[in-house]
XYZ file of C-alpha atoms in Angstrom:
482
model
C 116.474 132.736 117.321
C 119.025 130.186 118.270
C 116.476 127.404 118.149
C 115.532 128.390 114.673
C 119.163 128.531 113.668
C 119.731 125.145 115.238
C 116.791 123.736 113.342
C 118.105 125.249 110.167
C 121.565 123.907 110.871
C 120.137 120.519 111.696
C 118.062 120.536 108.582
C 121.122 121.539 106.560
C 123.224 118.796 108.188
C 120.540 116.209 107.518
C 120.377 117.268 103.932
C 124.126 117.066 103.652
C 124.061 113.607 105.227
C 121.281 112.520 102.921
C 123.163 113.901 99.941
C 126.335 112.127 101.064
C 124.424 108.908 101.583
C 122.768 109.309 98.238
C 126.109 109.996 96.633
C 127.614 106.968 98.341
C 124.678 104.894 97.214
C 125.045 106.149 93.662
C 128.781 105.497 93.736
C 128.119 102.026 95.099
C 125.547 101.399 92.421
C 127.971 102.624 89.769
C 130.706 100.493 91.289
C 128.382 97.482 91.466
C 127.249 98.083 87.891
C 130.829 98.448 86.716
C 131.758 95.307 88.589
C 128.727 93.492 87.163
C 129.563 94.790 83.720
C 133.146 93.599 84.140
C 131.914 90.190 85.306
C 129.459 90.013 82.409
C 132.257 90.928 80.010
C 134.468 88.207 81.460
C 131.607 85.713 81.244
C 130.961 86.740 77.639
C 134.628 86.366 76.813
C 134.699 82.942 78.449
C 131.540 81.928 76.569
C 133.019 83.226 73.333
C 136.227 81.318 73.973
C 134.223 78.172 74.719
C 132.195 78.642 71.525
C 135.371 79.223 69.517
C 136.932 76.096 71.004
C 133.753 74.135 70.248
C 133.706 75.421 66.680
C 137.394 74.586 66.292
C 136.765 71.142 67.778
C 133.840 70.588 65.417
C 135.925 71.759 62.476
C 138.758 69.472 63.507
C 136.322 66.578 63.900
C 134.761 67.310 60.527
C 138.188 67.718 58.958
C 139.265 64.417 60.465
C 136.068 62.805 59.216
C 136.583 64.331 55.769
C 140.177 63.131 55.743
C 139.019 59.620 56.603
C 136.556 59.593 53.686
C 137.678 58.344 50.294
C 136.071 60.208 47.412
C 135.636 58.456 44.101
C 135.894 59.572 40.514
C 135.922 56.817 37.897
C 135.804 56.302 34.157
C 134.227 52.989 33.136
C 134.350 53.415 29.364
C 135.789 55.607 26.626
C 134.950 55.910 22.915
C 136.649 57.656 20.014
C 133.756 59.287 18.141
C 134.678 59.509 14.431
C 138.167 60.870 15.242
C 136.480 64.119 16.351
C 136.168 63.783 20.134
C 136.146 61.310 23.022
C 133.125 60.279 25.067
C 133.604 58.747 28.522
C 131.190 57.411 31.139
C 131.659 56.862 34.861
C 130.676 58.185 38.265
C 131.949 60.660 40.826
C 131.313 62.312 44.174
C 132.429 65.480 42.321
C 134.466 66.506 45.363
C 137.242 67.780 43.090
C 135.152 68.723 40.058
C 135.126 72.148 38.404
C 131.854 71.375 36.622
C 129.454 69.683 39.041
C 128.622 70.087 42.719
C 128.835 67.397 45.426
C 125.914 66.837 47.778
C 125.035 64.568 50.689
C 121.906 62.687 51.690
C 120.727 60.692 54.702
C 118.956 57.356 54.958
C 118.140 54.746 57.577
C 120.595 51.880 57.767
C 119.193 48.595 56.506
C 121.048 46.464 59.084
C 121.545 48.466 62.266
C 118.161 49.642 63.542
C 117.932 53.351 64.289
C 121.234 54.191 62.618
C 121.141 57.059 60.145
C 123.774 57.090 57.432
C 124.898 60.358 55.866
C 126.895 59.949 52.662
C 128.196 61.878 49.688
C 126.177 60.990 46.623
C 127.897 59.008 43.889
C 126.704 60.744 40.722
C 126.667 59.535 37.135
C 129.295 61.248 34.982
C 129.315 61.802 31.213
C 132.393 63.567 29.812
C 133.180 64.878 26.354
C 136.868 65.508 25.593
C 138.365 67.267 22.587
C 141.162 65.725 20.502
C 143.751 66.990 23.013
C 141.943 65.342 25.942
C 140.624 68.638 27.341
C 137.138 68.556 28.868
C 134.454 70.065 26.639
C 131.626 69.288 29.065
C 130.990 67.126 32.123
C 127.357 66.203 32.707
C 125.539 64.245 35.396
C 122.078 62.789 35.938
C 120.072 64.904 38.376
C 118.660 62.809 41.204
C 118.381 63.038 44.981
C 120.556 59.980 45.565
C 123.186 57.811 43.824
C 123.613 57.170 40.112
C 126.275 55.822 37.735
C 126.992 55.555 34.007
C 128.753 52.424 32.758
C 128.736 53.143 29.033
C 127.971 55.852 26.496
C 127.764 55.919 22.702
C 127.169 58.659 20.126
C 126.269 59.090 16.465
C 126.021 62.232 14.342
C 122.763 63.265 16.031
C 122.813 62.363 19.731
C 124.492 60.678 22.697
C 123.035 57.864 24.792
C 124.337 56.816 28.221
C 123.323 53.848 30.377
C 123.779 52.840 34.004
C 121.634 52.761 37.118
C 120.301 55.047 39.843
C 118.427 55.065 43.123
C 114.878 55.807 41.987
C 113.285 55.900 45.445
C 114.655 56.464 48.955
C 113.301 53.067 50.054
C 115.911 51.440 47.798
C 118.806 52.792 49.868
C 118.374 50.541 52.902
C 118.031 47.407 50.730
C 120.783 48.436 48.274
C 118.793 48.196 45.038
C 118.549 50.392 41.947
C 116.663 50.973 38.708
C 118.239 50.640 35.280
C 118.861 54.016 33.629
C 119.056 55.078 29.984
C 119.453 58.746 29.020
C 119.531 60.480 25.650
C 121.473 63.746 25.231
C 122.056 66.080 22.335
C 125.647 66.545 21.191
C 126.081 69.528 23.540
C 125.192 67.441 26.577
C 121.625 68.664 27.044
C 119.295 65.896 28.193
C 116.508 65.017 25.750
C 114.843 62.195 27.729
C 115.558 59.610 30.409
C 113.924 56.254 31.181
C 114.187 53.930 34.153
C 113.820 50.163 33.832
C 112.918 47.625 36.529
C 112.074 43.916 36.601
C 112.996 42.083 39.822
C 113.995 44.895 42.171
C 117.685 45.503 41.446
C 118.399 46.538 37.864
C 121.203 48.179 35.905
C 122.329 48.642 32.305
C 126.018 47.934 31.619
C 126.437 48.502 27.869
C 124.621 50.144 24.954
C 124.764 50.246 21.156
C 123.031 52.486 18.616
C 121.667 50.572 15.628
C 119.885 51.702 12.477
C 116.391 51.577 13.953
C 116.933 52.072 17.676
C 119.005 51.700 20.810
C 119.822 48.400 22.528
C 120.927 48.202 26.172
C 122.060 45.154 28.132
C 122.542 44.616 31.838
C 121.037 42.845 34.810
C 117.856 42.569 36.852
C 118.010 40.379 39.963
C 116.300 39.906 43.306
C 117.389 42.034 46.224
C 119.388 40.393 49.027
C 117.495 37.771 51.082
C 114.617 37.687 48.605
C 113.894 34.346 46.978
C 111.743 33.381 44.033
C 111.622 31.773 40.630
C 110.726 34.676 38.387
C 111.476 33.784 34.732
C 112.353 37.271 33.444
C 115.435 38.132 35.516
C 119.173 37.663 35.204
C 120.902 39.152 32.180
C 118.567 41.512 30.314
C 118.522 42.940 26.783
C 116.117 45.765 25.881
C 115.580 47.523 22.553
C 114.208 51.084 22.451
C 113.197 53.347 19.609
C 114.875 56.752 19.380
C 112.130 58.313 21.540
C 112.750 55.894 24.415
C 109.792 53.599 23.810
C 110.485 49.902 24.429
C 110.302 47.732 21.288
C 111.223 44.325 22.753
C 113.134 42.722 25.598
C 114.556 39.356 26.537
C 116.611 37.810 29.330
C 118.648 34.823 30.398
C 120.492 33.584 33.489
C 120.075 33.205 37.204
C 117.788 35.704 38.905
C 120.343 36.199 41.690
C 123.518 36.532 39.606
C 122.938 36.576 35.827
C 124.277 39.641 34.019
C 125.067 40.860 30.489
C 128.163 43.057 30.406
C 128.657 43.785 26.698
C 126.843 43.664 23.359
C 128.112 43.876 19.757
C 126.048 43.851 16.561
C 126.629 41.287 13.807
C 124.926 40.994 10.422
C 122.044 38.835 11.607
C 121.718 39.790 15.269
C 123.612 40.603 18.433
C 126.160 38.797 20.587
C 126.234 39.445 24.330
C 128.558 38.238 27.057
C 128.485 38.321 30.838
C 128.031 35.893 33.707
C 125.403 33.306 34.605
C 126.545 32.125 38.043
C 129.698 32.089 40.132
C 132.688 31.448 37.796
C 130.361 30.781 34.847
C 130.891 33.104 31.924
C 127.889 33.509 29.626
C 127.822 34.000 25.830
C 124.557 34.357 23.867
C 123.560 35.106 20.279
C 120.266 36.953 19.788
C 118.422 37.390 16.503
C 117.461 40.833 15.206
C 113.974 40.457 16.733
C 115.373 39.635 20.189
C 114.859 35.881 20.095
C 117.747 33.783 21.407
C 119.571 31.766 18.732
C 122.214 29.954 20.847
C 123.940 30.140 24.218
C 127.069 28.784 25.855
C 128.722 28.853 29.272
C 132.411 28.931 30.120
C 132.845 27.631 33.654
C 136.313 28.976 34.416
C 135.932 32.766 34.530
C 136.523 34.793 37.648
C 133.639 36.069 39.768
C 133.100 39.056 37.426
C 132.626 36.974 34.293
C 133.121 38.063 30.690
C 133.476 41.842 30.393
C 134.172 42.875 26.801
C 133.952 41.241 23.380
C 134.958 41.887 19.785
C 134.332 39.883 16.595
C 136.913 39.324 13.844
C 137.368 36.713 11.095
C 134.417 34.616 12.318
C 135.736 34.445 15.874
C 134.586 36.030 19.113
C 137.269 37.390 21.445
C 136.344 38.109 25.061
C 138.247 39.938 27.820
C 137.937 38.320 31.239
C 139.681 36.697 34.131
C 140.266 32.975 33.603
C 141.136 30.180 35.995
C 144.532 28.573 35.309
C 144.726 26.289 38.347
C 144.120 22.546 38.539
C 144.659 22.344 42.292
C 141.866 21.035 44.484
C 141.127 21.228 48.193
C 140.629 18.213 50.499
C 136.997 17.934 49.425
C 137.919 17.849 45.747
C 136.784 21.387 44.960
C 138.842 23.374 42.481
C 141.059 26.078 44.006
C 140.653 28.935 41.554
C 143.593 31.089 40.459
C 142.697 33.840 38.008
C 144.913 35.226 35.263
C 144.113 38.043 32.876
C 142.642 36.171 29.943
C 141.174 36.306 26.450
C 138.593 33.615 25.650
C 137.972 32.758 21.994
C 134.805 31.207 20.509
C 133.630 30.505 16.976
C 130.445 32.090 15.640
C 128.357 29.153 16.876
C 129.497 29.732 20.439
C 131.933 26.796 20.646
C 135.169 27.335 22.567
C 138.268 27.664 20.385
C 141.092 28.726 22.713
C 142.161 30.872 25.669
C 145.160 33.220 25.995
C 146.340 34.435 29.376
C 149.021 36.175 31.389
C 149.229 36.245 35.170
C 151.048 35.659 38.404
C 150.375 34.194 41.803
C 147.495 36.585 42.642
C 144.316 37.474 40.771
C 144.588 39.381 37.475
C 142.063 40.230 34.734
C 141.416 42.037 31.459
C 138.528 44.498 31.349
C 138.637 45.455 27.677
C 140.306 44.565 24.369
C 140.769 45.650 20.755
C 141.436 43.532 17.676
C 144.026 44.998 15.303
C 145.191 43.619 11.964
C 148.260 41.930 13.432
C 147.614 41.735 17.175
C 145.213 41.852 20.090
C 145.611 44.551 22.730
C 143.957 44.236 26.141
C 143.852 46.356 29.299
C 143.026 45.529 32.904
C 144.842 45.153 36.192
C 147.062 42.835 38.180
C 147.413 42.051 41.866
C 150.467 39.859 41.306
C 154.049 40.590 42.233
C 155.504 37.965 39.890
C 153.557 38.692 36.686
C 155.842 39.438 33.723
C 154.792 43.001 32.959
C 157.276 45.751 32.024
C 157.662 48.661 34.440
C 155.540 46.983 37.104
C 155.953 48.811 40.409
C 154.354 46.270 42.711
C 152.842 47.429 46.000
C 151.490 44.903 48.455
C 147.696 44.658 48.493
C 147.464 47.172 45.655
C 146.406 46.759 42.020
C 148.427 47.922 39.005
C 147.064 48.752 35.576
C 148.309 46.579 32.700
C 148.371 46.709 28.891
C 149.275 43.527 26.984
C 149.499 42.720 23.276
C 149.174 39.184 21.884
C 149.537 37.834 18.377
C 146.624 35.771 17.052
C 148.343 32.571 18.169
C 148.322 33.727 21.777
C 151.982 34.728 22.070
C 152.649 37.763 24.265
C 154.249 40.468 22.138
C 154.578 43.376 24.531
C 153.485 44.523 27.974
C 153.282 47.725 29.970
C 152.234 48.584 33.508
C 150.498 51.724 34.676
C 151.822 51.649 38.236
C 151.873 54.169 41.026
C 152.206 54.077 44.776
C 148.631 52.889 45.332
C 145.800 51.444 43.188
C 145.480 51.732 39.417
C 142.738 50.145 37.271
C 142.453 50.335 33.464
C 138.883 49.890 32.242
C 138.611 50.457 28.480
C 140.652 51.017 25.315
C 140.062 52.483 21.852
C 142.107 54.057 19.073
C 143.196 57.588 19.936
C 142.498 60.496 17.619
C 145.654 60.601 15.470
C 147.894 63.641 15.631
C 149.798 65.174 12.748
C 152.834 62.931 13.340
C 150.598 59.845 13.434
C 148.999 60.796 10.126
C 152.394 61.361 8.525
C 153.910 58.153 9.905
C 150.787 56.024 9.621
C 150.853 55.160 13.335
C 147.801 54.470 15.470
C 147.935 55.539 19.128
C 145.567 54.242 21.812
C 143.282 55.973 24.280
C 142.692 54.243 27.635
C 140.309 54.996 30.496
C 140.624 54.050 34.137
C 140.851 55.369 37.675
C 143.578 55.707 40.260
C 144.429 56.964 43.738
C 148.171 56.901 43.007
C 150.515 59.790 42.361
C 151.679 59.883 38.734
C 154.132 62.295 37.141
C 152.879 65.861 37.376
C 149.603 64.644 38.861
C 150.073 64.334 42.603
C 146.559 63.723 43.920
C 146.300 63.164 47.656
C 147.101 59.428 47.852
C 143.562 58.748 49.053
C 140.827 59.863 46.665
C 140.243 58.135 43.309
C 140.461 60.163 40.111
C 139.202 59.171 36.679
C 142.090 58.830 34.230
C 142.365 59.217 30.474
C 145.691 58.030 29.020
C 147.206 58.140 25.544
C 149.750 55.519 24.467
C 151.695 55.215 21.225
C 152.123 51.943 19.346
C 155.202 51.126 21.455
C 153.002 51.305 24.576
C 154.778 54.450 25.704
C 152.598 56.799 27.728
C 152.574 60.114 25.845
C 149.767 61.977 27.609
C 147.517 61.639 30.645
C 144.697 63.676 32.095
């Protein structure tokens, strides 16, 4: 009996020991699991913190990179369309646009092997403003890469814009483009677009609408490092019908530098201006069928050549930069010094006179208008000592300028558009007159340009460029800016 009891007691004790051991084991497992869970939680927190720090670091790096980038928004031309609205052409990254979206693209660097460049696309910009300078629409040209508009014109039926764009990705590494012409309806809807190419790098700089078609002028040259003697490059002129079919074309100038910047119609043809070679302005008269009638060079322009022209009283007036220096270096080469200038020719292309204003640095006019009693021109100055009213000179910065001359070349009035950084004025036209202008018989001016300065209520960020549209009265007082 006792043995049985002992066995039972032993069995009971063993069970109790086993249960205790099992309980200890379970507690240990729970403790180990809790400890492991705590460790895992700590590791997860550390990983999360590391990820957060990495994200913050990446954001800071991207923010720094973004802050180092300069975004552009420019207006290259502006037109008053029948005193109803304004039409402007330019380009933009659209970083600050309310109407179009920025995008980036990548391409292989053409110089450094294996380097991949990632950039914000520069996109063509066409803007319609109402009579109070408010945006009616802002359109672009849809492409995967860069594009730009240099000029736009309109009639009662349609709008046409010209410029250039990257047609194929292979053009990015060699920095070439195709010429671009686009027709829109008056609401900004694209009707058709055409590209144009001759020698590898082509662009259209100006356009006019004539009775039986559209005529665009520009440039087609060889890409960098390419040589040849192709006879159809340089400055180009192309006539299209209203459906975008080419009617005729012609060209003139060096196939590495020739360019046509502007065209105006005259009774028996067209006059174009531009540049033939370094410092050589180019003026050509074409017949209505596109054949060249006469040509002339002016060898003292700046490196940009002749930019804008108007015809009045059997004379041709051209906005440019002109050399005013007679100094030469030790080898007898002329040391060029460029002033903002107006070059005057007769209707046979012979030089008549030059008017200029400038200082000790380079200055130029980009556009002009011919009024009954004066000439008004806009451009920019890099000079500290130029005699321009309200000039707020900043070292190594450009300031916008407006200057009026009489027809004898005397300076009548001047005005600067100056900020704390760079200001460029690109084009001028009559502004749409307001009620006071109609009552008083005054004619205000509308001016396009671009700036990265702070002006008045517009603060900007002192880095990015913004397209500018400015209204001046006859006294050259700035009355409105957008």
